[in-house]
Each structure stands twice: as C-alpha cells, then as structure tokens.
Coordinates of C-alpha atoms in Angstrom, one line a residue:
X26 CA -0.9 -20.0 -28.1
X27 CA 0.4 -23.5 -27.5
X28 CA 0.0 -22.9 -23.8
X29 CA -2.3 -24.9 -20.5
X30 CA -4.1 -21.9 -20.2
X31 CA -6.6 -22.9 -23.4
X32 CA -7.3 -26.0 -21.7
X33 CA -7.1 -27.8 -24.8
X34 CA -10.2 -26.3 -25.8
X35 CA -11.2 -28.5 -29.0
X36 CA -13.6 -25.6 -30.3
X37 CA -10.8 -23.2 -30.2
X38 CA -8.0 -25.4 -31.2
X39 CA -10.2 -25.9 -34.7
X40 CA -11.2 -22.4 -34.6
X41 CA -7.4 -20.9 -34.9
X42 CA -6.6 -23.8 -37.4
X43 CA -9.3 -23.3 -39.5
X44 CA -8.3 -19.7 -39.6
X45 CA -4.8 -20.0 -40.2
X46 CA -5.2 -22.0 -43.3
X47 CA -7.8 -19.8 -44.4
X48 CA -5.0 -16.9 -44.1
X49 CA -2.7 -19.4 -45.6
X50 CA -5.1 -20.0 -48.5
X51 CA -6.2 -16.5 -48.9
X52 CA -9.7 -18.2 -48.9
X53 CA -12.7 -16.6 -46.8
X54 CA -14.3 -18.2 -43.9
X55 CA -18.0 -17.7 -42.2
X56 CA -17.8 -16.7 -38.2
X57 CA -20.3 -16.6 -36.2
X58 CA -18.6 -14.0 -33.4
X59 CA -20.2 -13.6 -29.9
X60 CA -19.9 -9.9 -29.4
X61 CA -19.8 -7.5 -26.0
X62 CA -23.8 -7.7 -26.2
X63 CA -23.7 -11.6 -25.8
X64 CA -25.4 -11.6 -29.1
X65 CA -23.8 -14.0 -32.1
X66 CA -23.3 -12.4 -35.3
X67 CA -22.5 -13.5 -38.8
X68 CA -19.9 -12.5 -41.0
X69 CA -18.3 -13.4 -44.0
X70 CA -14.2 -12.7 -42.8
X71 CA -11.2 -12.7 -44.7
X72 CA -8.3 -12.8 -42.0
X73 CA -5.6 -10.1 -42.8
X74 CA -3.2 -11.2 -39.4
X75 CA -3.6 -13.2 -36.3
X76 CA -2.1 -11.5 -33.2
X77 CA -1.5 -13.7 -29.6
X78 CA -2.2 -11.2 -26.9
X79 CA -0.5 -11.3 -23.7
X80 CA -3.7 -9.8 -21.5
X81 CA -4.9 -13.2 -20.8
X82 CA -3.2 -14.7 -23.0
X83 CA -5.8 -14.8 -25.6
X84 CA -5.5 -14.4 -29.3
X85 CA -7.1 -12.3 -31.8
X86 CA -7.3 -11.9 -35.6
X87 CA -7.7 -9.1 -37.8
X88 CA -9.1 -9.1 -41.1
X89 CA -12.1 -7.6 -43.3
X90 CA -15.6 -8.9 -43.9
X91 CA -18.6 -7.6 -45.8
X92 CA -19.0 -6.4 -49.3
X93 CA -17.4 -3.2 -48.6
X94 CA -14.5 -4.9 -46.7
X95 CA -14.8 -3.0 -44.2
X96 CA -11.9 -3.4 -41.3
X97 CA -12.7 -5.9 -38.0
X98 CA -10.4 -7.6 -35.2
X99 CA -12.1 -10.7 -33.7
X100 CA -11.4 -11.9 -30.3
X101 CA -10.8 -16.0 -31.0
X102 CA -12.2 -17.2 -27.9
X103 CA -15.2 -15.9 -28.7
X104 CA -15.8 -17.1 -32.3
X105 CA -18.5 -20.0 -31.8
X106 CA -18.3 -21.6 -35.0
X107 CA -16.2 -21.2 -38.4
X108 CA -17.3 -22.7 -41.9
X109 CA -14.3 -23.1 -44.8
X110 CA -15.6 -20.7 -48.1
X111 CA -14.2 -21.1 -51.6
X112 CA -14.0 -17.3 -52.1
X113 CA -10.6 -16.4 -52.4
X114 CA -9.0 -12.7 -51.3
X115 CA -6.2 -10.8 -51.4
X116 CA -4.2 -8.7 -48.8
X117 CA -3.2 -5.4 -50.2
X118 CA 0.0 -4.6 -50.7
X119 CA -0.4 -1.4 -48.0
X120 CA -1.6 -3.9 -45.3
X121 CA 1.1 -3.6 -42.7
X122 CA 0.4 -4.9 -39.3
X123 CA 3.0 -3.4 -37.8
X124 CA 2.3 -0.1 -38.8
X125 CA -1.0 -0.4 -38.0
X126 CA -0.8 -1.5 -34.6
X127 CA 2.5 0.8 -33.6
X128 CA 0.5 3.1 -31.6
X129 CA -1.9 0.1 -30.1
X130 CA -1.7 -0.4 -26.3
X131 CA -2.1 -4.2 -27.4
X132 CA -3.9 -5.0 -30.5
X133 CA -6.6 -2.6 -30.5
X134 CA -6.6 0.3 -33.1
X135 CA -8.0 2.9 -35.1
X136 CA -8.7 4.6 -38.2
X137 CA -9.1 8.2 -36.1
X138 CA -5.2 9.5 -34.6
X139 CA -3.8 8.5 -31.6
X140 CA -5.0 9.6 -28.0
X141 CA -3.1 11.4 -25.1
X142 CA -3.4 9.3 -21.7
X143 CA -1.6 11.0 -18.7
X144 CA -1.0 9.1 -15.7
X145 CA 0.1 10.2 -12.4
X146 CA 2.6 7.7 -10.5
X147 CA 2.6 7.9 -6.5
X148 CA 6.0 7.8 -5.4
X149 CA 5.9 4.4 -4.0
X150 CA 5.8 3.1 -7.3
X151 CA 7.6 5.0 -9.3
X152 CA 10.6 3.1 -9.5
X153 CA 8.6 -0.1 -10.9
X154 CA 6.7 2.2 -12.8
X155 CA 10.0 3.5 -14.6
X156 CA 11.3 0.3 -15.0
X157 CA 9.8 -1.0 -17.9
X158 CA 8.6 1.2 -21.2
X159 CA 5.0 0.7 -21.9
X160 CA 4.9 2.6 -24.8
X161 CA 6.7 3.2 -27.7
X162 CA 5.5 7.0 -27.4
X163 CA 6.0 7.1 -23.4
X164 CA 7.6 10.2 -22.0
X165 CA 8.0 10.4 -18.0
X166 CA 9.0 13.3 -16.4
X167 CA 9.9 13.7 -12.0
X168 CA 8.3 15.7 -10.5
X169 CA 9.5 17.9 -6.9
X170 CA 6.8 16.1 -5.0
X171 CA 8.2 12.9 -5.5
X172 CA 5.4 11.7 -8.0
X173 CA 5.9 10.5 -11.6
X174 CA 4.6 12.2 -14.6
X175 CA 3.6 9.6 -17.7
X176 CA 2.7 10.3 -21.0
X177 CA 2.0 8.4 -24.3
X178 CA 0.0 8.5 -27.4
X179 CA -2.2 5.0 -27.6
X180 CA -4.4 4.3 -30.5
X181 CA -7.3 3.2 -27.9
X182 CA -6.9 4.3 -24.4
X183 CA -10.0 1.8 -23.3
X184 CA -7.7 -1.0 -23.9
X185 CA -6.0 0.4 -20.8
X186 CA -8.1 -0.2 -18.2
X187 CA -7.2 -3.7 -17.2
X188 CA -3.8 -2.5 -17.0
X189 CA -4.2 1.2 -15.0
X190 CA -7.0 -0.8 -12.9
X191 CA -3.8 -3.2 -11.7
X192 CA -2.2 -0.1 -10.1
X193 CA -4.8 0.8 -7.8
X194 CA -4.6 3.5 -6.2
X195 CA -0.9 4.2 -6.7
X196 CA -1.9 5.6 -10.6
X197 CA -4.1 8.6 -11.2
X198 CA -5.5 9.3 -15.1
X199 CA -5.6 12.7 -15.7
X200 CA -5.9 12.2 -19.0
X201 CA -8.4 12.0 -21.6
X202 CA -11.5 12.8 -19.5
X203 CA -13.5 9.9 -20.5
X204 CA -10.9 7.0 -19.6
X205 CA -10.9 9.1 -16.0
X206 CA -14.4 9.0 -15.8
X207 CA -14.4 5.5 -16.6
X208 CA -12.0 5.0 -13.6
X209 CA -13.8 7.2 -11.5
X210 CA -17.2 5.0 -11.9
X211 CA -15.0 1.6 -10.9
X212 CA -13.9 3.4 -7.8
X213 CA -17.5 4.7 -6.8
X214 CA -18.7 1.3 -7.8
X215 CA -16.4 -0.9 -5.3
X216 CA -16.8 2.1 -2.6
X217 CA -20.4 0.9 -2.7
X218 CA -19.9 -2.5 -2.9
X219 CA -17.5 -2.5 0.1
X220 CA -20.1 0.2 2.0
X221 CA -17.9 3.0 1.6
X222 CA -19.5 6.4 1.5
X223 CA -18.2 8.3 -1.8
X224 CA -19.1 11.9 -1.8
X225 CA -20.2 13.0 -5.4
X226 CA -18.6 16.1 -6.5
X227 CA -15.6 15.2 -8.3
X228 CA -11.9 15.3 -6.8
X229 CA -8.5 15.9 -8.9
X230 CA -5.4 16.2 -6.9
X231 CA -5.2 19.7 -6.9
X232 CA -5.7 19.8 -10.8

C-alpha cells in the first residue's frame, strides 16, 4: 500500500488515511465514489475492512452505507473526495472478513453461493498451471490428451477475467456459460481489431 506504484498520489494518500481512522473511530464518512459508469455518487459509508489487492496493486474497502446498511466494497482509487461525519457505527459481531471473502477470487463477493468456473489447460502450460493453487476450492484433474482439467468454486467468476485473459490461448473456460461468452466476445473483438476473419457460429473443443 506503501509502494511507487501510487505515485505518491496526495488525494489517495488522504483518502485511505481518512478512512482508516474513520474504521479506527467507528465514525462514518461521506464518499463521493466514481463508479463503472464514470458517474460520481454519494454515499454516506461506514468502513467494515480495508483490503490491499494484488491485481494492480490497488486497494479496496468494504463497508455499509445507507439507512438500510446495505453491504458495498469501494475501489480506493476511485473515491474522489471523503468528508469526516460525527455519526458513529458499529461492526457486528458476525462481520468476518475472512469468511466472507473465503470463496472470493480476490476481494469480490456475494450474498448468492459460489460459482463453478472450469478451465481447460493446454498442455504446454500445464506444469505452471499446476504449480501454484489459485483456489482454495481448486480441484485439477490430467487428462489422456495431455491437457489439464481445473475446477473451483469462486464467489464472482467476473473477477477472473484479468487473470484467465493472461493465459491466452493456452486456457479454455468451459465453465459458467456467461464468463465463456464474455471470453468469447474479447477474442472476436481483437480478431477484428487485428483483421482476422472470425466465423460466427460457436466452437467448443469437441464439447
């Protein structure tokens, strides 16, 4: 969090200190959060848990906000201002981040239970791939034609996609339909941009 990589970014440095005495405080603080629209948005935020993330090495802070305290992980890079409140909170007891984020890829998670991704290693990689464990839920299984089957149960598959998109095209999703889709519109995308020809009925590896 320390690290060259936040440029010494005043507005960010007073961002996370501002919010970690506010979660030292149990006191409340007004964000205005720049979301995935580019829009700004308000909220009145009580900080639960700040998280570094090692994806670009960012950070991110999760907490509640609203009247009906309703659950919310900001991004702090993208929080644009912060103002100190005098409302105090407190954490419940049954908060535990740990828990909360076992079956997270990174920080991401959900109320809903977790998803099943399935990946298909080519064989090239397979001994890198099988090198480190991902997952706590990863299972990998060999298979005849040299290829590596992996499976695991993540809270958020979207949070993924940096990561499978790193493997090019030595990792296949086969699993869950939308997070293939998702990787099948990249690959169409740069076939275009590169003026490839992609035909449009949809190929699976013999599946």
């Amino acid at each position: 969090m320390d690290d060259e990589t936040q440029r010494h970014d005043p507005k960010y440095l007073e961002v996370l200190e501002k919010l970690t005495l506010a979660w030292a405080k149990s006191q409340r603080v007004k964000v205005w959060h720049r979301g995935k629209d580019e829009r700004i948005h308000e909220y009145n935020f009580a900080p639960y848990f700040i998280e570094p993330y090692a994806v670009g090495q960012t950070t991110h802070v999760t907490g509640v906000h609203g009247a009906h305290d309703k659950r919310i992980t900001f991004k702090v890079e993208r929080i644009e201002r912060i103002e100190e409140q005098n409302d105090e909170y407190t954490i419940p007891e049954s908060f535990k981040p740990q828990e909360q984020l076992k079956d997270a890829w990174g920080i991401w998670f959900t109320e809903g239970a977790p998803v099943t991704v399935q990946l298909r290693f080519h064989p090239r990689v397979v001994r890198r791939g099988k090198e480190t464990r991902w997952h706590r839920s990863e299972t990998i299984v060999e298979q005849p034609d040299g290829y590596l089957l992996w499976e695991a149960k993540v809270a958020e598959p979207q949070e993924m996609e940096h990561w499978i998109r790193g493997w090019g095209a030595d990792v296949e999703v086969l699993e869950p339909e939308i997070l293939r889709e998702t990787m099948m519109g990249e690959v169409r995308a740069l076939a275009e941009m590169y003026g490839w020809y992609v035909h449009s009925q949809s190929n699976s590896s013999g599946r």
